[in-house]
mmCIF file of C-alpha atoms in Angstrom:
data_model
loop_
_atom_site.group_PDB
_atom_site.id
_atom_site.type_symbol
_atom_site.label_atom_id
_atom_site.label_comp_id
_atom_site.label_asym_id
_atom_site.label_seq_id
_atom_site.Cartn_x
_atom_site.Cartn_y
_atom_site.Cartn_z
ATOM 1 C CA UNK A 1 -7.276 -39.448 16.408
ATOM 2 C CA UNK A 2 -3.594 -39.919 15.611
ATOM 3 C CA UNK A 3 -2.387 -43.248 14.246
ATOM 4 C CA UNK A 4 0.716 -44.552 15.997
ATOM 5 C CA UNK A 5 2.748 -45.281 12.879
ATOM 6 C CA UNK A 6 3.082 -43.845 9.394
ATOM 7 C CA UNK A 7 4.341 -45.548 6.204
ATOM 8 C CA UNK A 8 7.810 -44.715 4.930
ATOM 9 C CA UNK A 9 8.497 -47.155 2.086
ATOM 10 C CA UNK A 10 8.122 -50.654 0.725
ATOM 11 C CA UNK A 11 11.044 -53.061 0.891
ATOM 12 C CA UNK A 12 11.153 -55.479 -2.046
ATOM 13 C CA UNK A 13 12.758 -58.825 -1.235
ATOM 14 C CA UNK A 14 15.303 -60.381 -3.577
ATOM 15 C CA UNK A 15 14.979 -64.088 -2.774
ATOM 16 C CA UNK A 16 17.473 -66.499 -4.388
ATOM 17 C CA UNK A 17 15.845 -69.538 -5.979
ATOM 18 C CA UNK A 18 12.383 -68.096 -5.363
ATOM 19 C CA UNK A 19 9.783 -70.764 -6.105
ATOM 20 C CA UNK A 20 7.185 -68.102 -7.088
ATOM 21 C CA UNK A 21 9.268 -65.480 -8.921
ATOM 22 C CA UNK A 22 6.297 -63.771 -10.575
ATOM 23 C CA UNK A 23 4.828 -62.948 -7.135
ATOM 24 C CA UNK A 24 6.810 -60.016 -5.754
ATOM 25 C CA UNK A 25 7.385 -60.060 -1.994
ATOM 26 C CA UNK A 26 7.258 -56.794 -0.053
ATOM 27 C CA UNK A 27 7.585 -55.623 3.510
ATOM 28 C CA UNK A 28 6.137 -52.325 4.712
ATOM 29 C CA UNK A 29 8.499 -50.046 6.647
ATOM 30 C CA UNK A 30 6.837 -47.683 9.132
ATOM 31 C CA UNK A 31 7.873 -44.920 11.457
ATOM 32 C CA UNK A 32 6.363 -45.493 14.906
ATOM 33 C CA UNK A 33 5.642 -42.762 17.433
ATOM 34 C CA UNK A 34 6.447 -44.927 20.451
ATOM 35 C CA UNK A 35 7.556 -48.367 21.583
ATOM 36 C CA UNK A 36 5.692 -48.692 24.891
ATOM 37 C CA UNK A 37 2.389 -50.570 24.715
ATOM 38 C CA UNK A 38 -0.797 -50.370 26.732
ATOM 39 C CA UNK A 39 -0.845 -54.029 27.767
ATOM 40 C CA UNK A 40 2.868 -54.790 28.071
ATOM 41 C CA UNK A 41 4.004 -51.625 29.827
ATOM 42 C CA UNK A 42 1.434 -49.075 30.932
ATOM 43 C CA UNK A 43 -1.214 -51.198 32.669
ATOM 44 C CA UNK A 44 1.190 -53.419 34.675
ATOM 45 C CA UNK A 45 3.148 -50.283 35.589
ATOM 46 C CA UNK A 46 0.013 -48.586 36.877
ATOM 47 C CA UNK A 47 -0.851 -51.688 38.914
ATOM 48 C CA UNK A 48 2.587 -51.644 40.509
ATOM 49 C CA UNK A 49 1.982 -48.032 41.589
ATOM 50 C CA UNK A 50 -1.195 -48.872 43.533
ATOM 51 C CA UNK A 51 0.568 -49.856 46.799
ATOM 52 C CA UNK A 52 2.633 -46.661 46.598
ATOM 53 C CA UNK A 53 -0.333 -44.359 45.988
ATOM 54 C CA UNK A 54 -2.768 -46.111 48.350
ATOM 55 C CA UNK A 55 -0.679 -47.833 51.052
ATOM 56 C CA UNK A 56 -3.369 -47.821 53.789
ATOM 57 C CA UNK A 57 -6.227 -49.257 51.752
ATOM 58 C CA UNK A 58 -8.082 -52.176 53.371
ATOM 59 C CA UNK A 59 -9.671 -55.140 51.610
ATOM 60 C CA UNK A 60 -13.046 -54.514 53.246
ATOM 61 C CA UNK A 61 -12.987 -50.928 52.006
ATOM 62 C CA UNK A 62 -12.371 -52.015 48.415
ATOM 63 C CA UNK A 63 -14.938 -54.814 48.551
ATOM 64 C CA UNK A 64 -17.549 -52.265 49.619
ATOM 65 C CA UNK A 65 -17.241 -50.644 46.172
ATOM 66 C CA UNK A 66 -18.672 -53.762 44.476
ATOM 67 C CA UNK A 67 -22.157 -55.270 44.403
ATOM 68 C CA UNK A 68 -22.464 -58.467 46.424
ATOM 69 C CA UNK A 69 -22.619 -60.699 43.350
ATOM 70 C CA UNK A 70 -19.054 -59.671 42.449
ATOM 71 C CA UNK A 71 -17.593 -60.929 45.740
ATOM 72 C CA UNK A 72 -16.204 -64.468 45.656
ATOM 73 C CA UNK A 73 -15.053 -66.543 48.614
ATOM 74 C CA UNK A 74 -12.264 -69.046 48.031
ATOM 75 C CA UNK A 75 -10.775 -70.962 50.992
ATOM 76 C CA UNK A 76 -12.311 -68.418 53.386
ATOM 77 C CA UNK A 77 -10.652 -65.574 51.513
ATOM 78 C CA UNK A 78 -12.651 -62.936 49.684
ATOM 79 C CA UNK A 79 -11.801 -61.718 46.212
ATOM 80 C CA UNK A 80 -13.520 -59.968 43.326
ATOM 81 C CA UNK A 81 -14.797 -61.581 40.144
ATOM 82 C CA UNK A 82 -12.536 -60.205 37.365
ATOM 83 C CA UNK A 83 -13.936 -57.576 35.038
ATOM 84 C CA UNK A 84 -13.765 -59.754 31.937
ATOM 85 C CA UNK A 85 -15.849 -62.482 33.623
ATOM 86 C CA UNK A 86 -18.745 -60.143 34.405
ATOM 87 C CA UNK A 87 -21.815 -60.780 32.263
ATOM 88 C CA UNK A 88 -24.079 -58.178 33.894
ATOM 89 C CA UNK A 89 -22.453 -54.910 32.846
ATOM 90 C CA UNK A 90 -24.492 -53.001 35.437
ATOM 91 C CA UNK A 91 -22.324 -54.574 38.146
ATOM 92 C CA UNK A 92 -19.202 -52.808 36.861
ATOM 93 C CA UNK A 93 -18.054 -50.061 39.206
ATOM 94 C CA UNK A 94 -16.998 -46.578 38.140
ATOM 95 C CA UNK A 95 -14.172 -45.436 40.393
ATOM 96 C CA UNK A 96 -14.463 -41.907 39.008
ATOM 97 C CA UNK A 97 -17.499 -41.573 41.287
ATOM 98 C CA UNK A 98 -15.705 -42.946 44.374
ATOM 99 C CA UNK A 99 -13.219 -40.529 45.997
ATOM 100 C CA UNK A 100 -9.976 -42.126 47.173
ATOM 101 C CA UNK A 101 -7.336 -40.424 49.302
ATOM 102 C CA UNK A 102 -4.141 -40.973 47.309
ATOM 103 C CA UNK A 103 -0.676 -40.359 48.741
ATOM 104 C CA UNK A 104 2.242 -39.210 46.570
ATOM 105 C CA UNK A 105 4.686 -42.063 45.933
ATOM 106 C CA UNK A 106 8.088 -41.750 47.545
ATOM 107 C CA UNK A 107 10.909 -40.320 45.471
ATOM 108 C CA UNK A 108 13.140 -42.963 47.028
ATOM 109 C CA UNK A 109 12.179 -46.314 45.545
ATOM 110 C CA UNK A 110 14.574 -49.250 45.332
ATOM 111 C CA UNK A 111 12.668 -50.651 42.314
ATOM 112 C CA UNK A 112 13.745 -47.800 40.034
ATOM 113 C CA UNK A 113 16.679 -48.473 37.674
ATOM 114 C CA UNK A 114 19.364 -45.798 38.263
ATOM 115 C CA UNK A 115 19.163 -44.498 34.681
ATOM 116 C CA UNK A 116 15.471 -43.615 35.192
ATOM 117 C CA UNK A 117 15.787 -42.119 38.673
ATOM 118 C CA UNK A 118 15.608 -38.563 37.315
ATOM 119 C CA UNK A 119 12.407 -39.353 35.390
ATOM 120 C CA UNK A 120 10.937 -40.970 38.494
ATOM 121 C CA UNK A 121 11.749 -38.002 40.734
ATOM 122 C CA UNK A 122 10.246 -35.499 38.285
ATOM 123 C CA UNK A 123 7.099 -37.609 37.884
ATOM 124 C CA UNK A 124 6.546 -38.135 41.609
ATOM 125 C CA UNK A 125 7.156 -34.436 42.303
ATOM 126 C CA UNK A 126 4.425 -33.502 39.824
ATOM 127 C CA UNK A 127 2.031 -36.024 41.373
ATOM 128 C CA UNK A 128 2.823 -34.658 44.830
ATOM 129 C CA UNK A 129 2.000 -31.132 43.673
ATOM 130 C CA UNK A 130 -1.498 -32.223 42.552
ATOM 131 C CA UNK A 131 -2.432 -33.998 45.801
ATOM 132 C CA UNK A 132 -4.679 -33.839 47.672
ATOM 133 C CA UNK A 133 -7.523 -33.311 45.221
ATOM 134 C CA UNK A 134 -10.017 -30.605 45.989
ATOM 135 C CA UNK A 135 -13.500 -31.675 47.067
ATOM 136 C CA UNK A 136 -14.863 -30.739 43.641
ATOM 137 C CA UNK A 137 -12.127 -32.702 41.851
ATOM 138 C CA UNK A 138 -12.653 -35.762 44.041
ATOM 139 C CA UNK A 139 -16.384 -35.756 43.323
ATOM 140 C CA UNK A 140 -15.879 -35.435 39.555
ATOM 141 C CA UNK A 141 -13.012 -37.886 39.010
ATOM 142 C CA UNK A 142 -12.573 -39.925 42.211
ATOM 143 C CA UNK A 143 -8.785 -40.097 42.072
ATOM 144 C CA UNK A 144 -5.893 -39.530 39.701
ATOM 145 C CA UNK A 145 -5.666 -43.261 39.001
ATOM 146 C CA UNK A 146 -9.391 -43.637 38.285
ATOM 147 C CA UNK A 147 -9.346 -40.637 35.977
ATOM 148 C CA UNK A 148 -6.427 -42.087 33.994
ATOM 149 C CA UNK A 149 -8.046 -45.514 33.640
ATOM 150 C CA UNK A 150 -11.271 -43.905 32.425
ATOM 151 C CA UNK A 151 -9.368 -41.804 29.883
ATOM 152 C CA UNK A 152 -7.473 -44.830 28.562
ATOM 153 C CA UNK A 153 -10.713 -46.734 28.049
ATOM 154 C CA UNK A 154 -12.320 -43.671 26.485
ATOM 155 C CA UNK A 155 -9.529 -43.291 23.901
ATOM 156 C CA UNK A 156 -9.666 -46.983 22.951
ATOM 157 C CA UNK A 157 -13.450 -46.719 22.551
ATOM 158 C CA UNK A 158 -13.146 -43.667 20.297
ATOM 159 C CA UNK A 159 -10.756 -45.540 17.984
ATOM 160 C CA UNK A 160 -12.973 -48.631 17.776
ATOM 161 C CA UNK A 161 -16.055 -46.521 17.042
ATOM 162 C CA UNK A 162 -14.255 -44.614 14.252
ATOM 163 C CA UNK A 163 -13.069 -47.838 12.626
ATOM 164 C CA UNK A 164 -16.521 -49.376 12.789
ATOM 165 C CA UNK A 165 -18.243 -46.297 11.344
ATOM 166 C CA UNK A 166 -15.697 -46.241 8.500
ATOM 167 C CA UNK A 167 -16.440 -49.885 7.654
ATOM 168 C CA UNK A 168 -12.965 -51.098 8.641
ATOM 169 C CA UNK A 169 -12.174 -54.464 10.192
ATOM 170 C CA UNK A 170 -8.892 -54.108 12.123
ATOM 171 C CA UNK A 171 -7.893 -57.687 11.380
ATOM 172 C CA UNK A 172 -10.388 -60.210 12.750
ATOM 173 C CA UNK A 173 -10.710 -63.340 10.613
ATOM 174 C CA UNK A 174 -10.274 -67.107 10.602
ATOM 175 C CA UNK A 175 -7.174 -68.295 8.798
ATOM 176 C CA UNK A 176 -5.319 -71.591 9.260
ATOM 177 C CA UNK A 177 -7.171 -72.642 12.410
ATOM 178 C CA UNK A 178 -10.956 -72.701 11.873
ATOM 179 C CA UNK A 179 -11.506 -72.708 15.645
ATOM 180 C CA UNK A 180 -9.222 -69.807 16.564
ATOM 181 C CA UNK A 181 -9.617 -66.370 14.982
ATOM 182 C CA UNK A 182 -6.839 -63.902 14.356
ATOM 183 C CA UNK A 183 -7.644 -60.618 16.110
ATOM 184 C CA UNK A 184 -5.694 -57.362 15.844
ATOM 185 C CA UNK A 185 -8.171 -55.539 18.065
ATOM 186 C CA UNK A 186 -6.312 -55.830 21.374
ATOM 187 C CA UNK A 187 -4.715 -53.473 23.954
ATOM 188 C CA UNK A 188 -1.149 -54.088 22.834
ATOM 189 C CA UNK A 189 -1.956 -52.563 19.464
ATOM 190 C CA UNK A 190 -2.117 -49.219 21.258
ATOM 191 C CA UNK A 191 1.174 -47.460 21.843
ATOM 192 C CA UNK A 192 1.732 -44.884 24.580
ATOM 193 C CA UNK A 193 2.276 -41.499 22.942
ATOM 194 C CA UNK A 194 4.952 -38.990 23.981
ATOM 195 C CA UNK A 195 3.790 -36.429 26.587
ATOM 196 C CA UNK A 196 3.552 -33.568 24.084
ATOM 197 C CA UNK A 197 0.692 -35.319 22.250
ATOM 198 C CA UNK A 198 -2.941 -34.547 23.112
ATOM 199 C CA UNK A 199 -3.907 -38.196 23.665
ATOM 200 C CA UNK A 200 -2.287 -40.920 25.735
ATOM 201 C CA UNK A 201 -2.699 -43.699 23.154
ATOM 202 C CA UNK A 202 -2.553 -44.279 19.413
ATOM 203 C CA UNK A 203 -3.509 -47.419 17.448
ATOM 204 C CA UNK A 204 -1.018 -49.344 15.303
ATOM 205 C CA UNK A 205 -0.780 -52.550 13.259
ATOM 206 C CA UNK A 206 -3.222 -52.123 10.391
ATOM 207 C CA UNK A 207 -1.394 -54.389 7.948
ATOM 208 C CA UNK A 208 -4.174 -56.998 8.131
ATOM 209 C CA UNK A 209 -7.114 -54.574 8.135
ATOM 210 C CA UNK A 210 -9.753 -54.701 5.406
ATOM 211 C CA UNK A 211 -12.910 -52.823 4.459
ATOM 212 C CA UNK A 212 -16.542 -53.788 4.049
ATOM 213 C CA UNK A 213 -16.439 -52.798 0.371
ATOM 214 C CA UNK A 214 -13.485 -55.042 -0.381
ATOM 215 C CA UNK A 215 -14.529 -58.010 1.763
ATOM 216 C CA UNK A 216 -15.242 -61.423 0.261
ATOM 217 C CA UNK A 217 -16.297 -64.313 2.471
ATOM 218 C CA UNK A 218 -13.600 -67.026 2.647
ATOM 219 C CA UNK A 219 -16.442 -69.566 2.647
ATOM 220 C CA UNK A 220 -18.736 -68.432 -0.171
ATOM 221 C CA UNK A 221 -16.098 -66.434 -2.100
ATOM 222 C CA UNK A 222 -18.752 -63.726 -2.406
ATOM 223 C CA UNK A 223 -19.287 -60.339 -0.702
ATOM 224 C CA UNK A 224 -20.902 -60.945 2.688
ATOM 225 C CA UNK A 225 -21.878 -57.857 4.695
ATOM 226 C CA UNK A 226 -23.496 -59.963 7.423
ATOM 227 C CA UNK A 227 -20.313 -61.948 8.078
ATOM 228 C CA UNK A 228 -18.240 -58.756 7.952
ATOM 229 C CA UNK A 229 -20.449 -57.095 10.577
ATOM 230 C CA UNK A 230 -20.326 -60.219 12.726
ATOM 231 C CA UNK A 231 -16.542 -60.186 12.722
ATOM 232 C CA UNK A 232 -16.438 -56.457 13.503
ATOM 233 C CA UNK A 233 -18.801 -57.081 16.421
ATOM 234 C CA UNK A 234 -16.490 -59.850 17.630
ATOM 235 C CA UNK A 235 -13.588 -57.393 17.482
ATOM 236 C CA UNK A 236 -15.489 -55.134 19.846
ATOM 237 C CA UNK A 237 -16.249 -57.960 22.287
ATOM 238 C CA UNK A 238 -12.674 -59.273 22.264
ATOM 239 C CA UNK A 239 -11.194 -55.822 22.802
ATOM 240 C CA UNK A 240 -13.530 -55.117 25.704
ATOM 241 C CA UNK A 241 -12.717 -58.453 27.353
ATOM 242 C CA UNK A 242 -8.993 -57.798 26.974
ATOM 243 C CA UNK A 243 -9.352 -54.374 28.584
ATOM 244 C CA UNK A 244 -11.115 -56.193 31.414
ATOM 245 C CA UNK A 245 -8.044 -58.359 32.008
ATOM 246 C CA UNK A 246 -8.650 -61.423 29.826
ATOM 247 C CA UNK A 247 -5.215 -62.429 28.559
ATOM 248 C CA UNK A 248 -6.013 -64.547 25.468
ATOM 249 C CA UNK A 249 -6.367 -61.439 23.295
ATOM 250 C CA UNK A 250 -4.139 -58.958 25.139
ATOM 251 C CA UNK A 251 -1.408 -59.063 22.481
ATOM 252 C CA UNK A 252 1.422 -60.447 24.612
ATOM 253 C CA UNK A 253 2.074 -61.459 28.189
ATOM 254 C CA UNK A 254 2.062 -58.495 30.550
ATOM 255 C CA UNK A 255 5.243 -57.412 32.314
ATOM 256 C CA UNK A 256 5.917 -59.239 35.557
ATOM 257 C CA UNK A 257 5.589 -56.946 38.560
ATOM 258 C CA UNK A 258 5.567 -57.584 42.302
ATOM 259 C CA UNK A 259 2.473 -59.543 43.400
ATOM 260 C CA UNK A 260 -0.321 -57.312 44.643
ATOM 261 C CA UNK A 261 -1.914 -57.640 48.054
ATOM 262 C CA UNK A 262 -5.574 -58.795 48.088
ATOM 263 C CA UNK A 263 -6.812 -55.230 48.568
ATOM 264 C CA UNK A 264 -4.764 -53.833 45.701
ATOM 265 C CA UNK A 265 -5.678 -56.781 43.495
ATOM 266 C CA UNK A 266 -9.345 -55.999 44.141
ATOM 267 C CA UNK A 267 -8.724 -52.309 43.447
ATOM 268 C CA UNK A 268 -7.104 -53.283 40.153
ATOM 269 C CA UNK A 269 -10.388 -54.992 39.208
ATOM 270 C CA UNK A 270 -12.299 -51.829 40.088
ATOM 271 C CA UNK A 271 -10.002 -49.777 37.883
ATOM 272 C CA UNK A 272 -10.370 -52.291 35.041
ATOM 273 C CA UNK A 273 -14.119 -51.864 35.473
ATOM 274 C CA UNK A 274 -13.646 -48.118 35.115
ATOM 275 C CA UNK A 275 -11.550 -48.514 31.978
ATOM 276 C CA UNK A 276 -14.169 -50.783 30.372
ATOM 277 C CA UNK A 277 -16.926 -48.304 31.272
ATOM 278 C CA UNK A 278 -14.907 -45.508 29.655
ATOM 279 C CA UNK A 279 -14.506 -47.679 26.562
ATOM 280 C CA UNK A 280 -18.218 -48.463 26.422
ATOM 281 C CA UNK A 281 -19.176 -44.802 26.829
ATOM 282 C CA UNK A 282 -17.010 -43.648 23.916
ATOM 283 C CA UNK A 283 -17.838 -46.650 21.731
ATOM 284 C CA UNK A 284 -21.602 -46.207 22.117
ATOM 285 C CA UNK A 285 -21.808 -43.085 19.941
ATOM 286 C CA UNK A 286 -19.549 -40.636 18.100
ATOM 287 C CA UNK A 287 -18.850 -37.231 19.649
ATOM 288 C CA UNK A 288 -20.488 -38.245 22.924
ATOM 289 C CA UNK A 289 -19.416 -35.801 25.671
ATOM 290 C CA UNK A 290 -16.882 -37.231 28.106
ATOM 291 C CA UNK A 291 -18.513 -37.280 31.573
ATOM 292 C CA UNK A 292 -15.114 -37.367 33.294
ATOM 293 C CA UNK A 293 -12.840 -34.918 31.447
ATOM 294 C CA UNK A 294 -9.419 -34.249 32.946
ATOM 295 C CA UNK A 295 -9.319 -30.879 34.773
ATOM 296 C CA UNK A 296 -6.481 -28.727 33.456
ATOM 297 C CA UNK A 297 -4.875 -28.559 36.918
ATOM 298 C CA UNK A 298 -4.600 -32.349 37.064
ATOM 299 C CA UNK A 299 -3.385 -32.935 33.507
ATOM 300 C CA UNK A 300 0.368 -32.758 34.363
ATOM 301 C CA UNK A 301 -0.118 -35.197 37.250
ATOM 302 C CA UNK A 302 -2.017 -37.657 35.052
ATOM 303 C CA UNK A 303 0.811 -37.498 32.512
ATOM 304 C CA UNK A 304 3.286 -38.058 35.321
ATOM 305 C CA UNK A 305 1.389 -41.169 36.402
ATOM 306 C CA UNK A 306 1.991 -42.660 32.961
ATOM 307 C CA UNK A 307 5.677 -41.700 33.154
ATOM 308 C CA UNK A 308 6.051 -43.305 36.590
ATOM 309 C CA UNK A 309 4.242 -46.436 35.378
ATOM 310 C CA UNK A 310 6.541 -46.784 32.367
ATOM 311 C CA UNK A 311 9.574 -46.372 34.598
ATOM 312 C CA UNK A 312 8.296 -49.254 36.735
ATOM 313 C CA UNK A 313 8.160 -51.511 33.669
ATOM 314 C CA UNK A 314 11.203 -50.114 31.871
ATOM 315 C CA UNK A 315 12.778 -53.569 31.573
ATOM 316 C CA UNK A 316 9.731 -55.146 29.919
ATOM 317 C CA UNK A 317 9.732 -55.961 26.210
ATOM 318 C CA UNK A 318 6.786 -56.073 23.828
#
């Protein structure tokens, strides 16, 4: 697993009239491998691609993917209970097992900033070359979009498992507010890697991480392995909920995209389900075989999906 930033140097502050001159103040300077984030850029970009890839999808078709207890009716309109609200994890749906007939997005899109039109055209051409999926590919991965969501969840799960096995808390603790924890374990602490890297994502922001060996309870002032493990477990729960769409621990507000139709909003929930299932699968045990690996023929198209998604959110900041 590659970390998304690497240390370069420490910057020592020279503060005039410093009230604590014997306490030196430093700032870490890092080189970062990317600026686009999972929550701010990639996920909202992928959602905005859904109407372009699946323009003929019906709401009834999408609702049929879910168990009945996930279907809500509000003002005579049906919608899906969001992934992060689901308590029974067996009701999550894996879209890698549900073939969808995707269409290549048009190379002519009025939402694309002119400076990124070349990137958009190259990405959509690559996606077009991969579609339609063969029968074997459709049975093993469902669709390009489902396969990408699974892989994103898988990579996040691998990182969280490695940290936990190494006895590292990413940065979950209670500080000034005893009722609101600080939590670094969220989707926006994953950057999107350049296309020449093996993975899609890399974790960043470890400045507040600490280890089991060096942990002292802020309450007892003594080592407390039980409290440490409880906080690490909370990291896992908060990260999984954020992947499922809960915004309190997503890192920042997601980029604003065009509102989705009811059918594409429901499909977004199904894909969030898939991402959470990928996370759970990788988190459950180290070196667990990936049940939905990306076929080599589809790898360029999956990469191009991420490129197209980032183009769609190119004006978003993180």
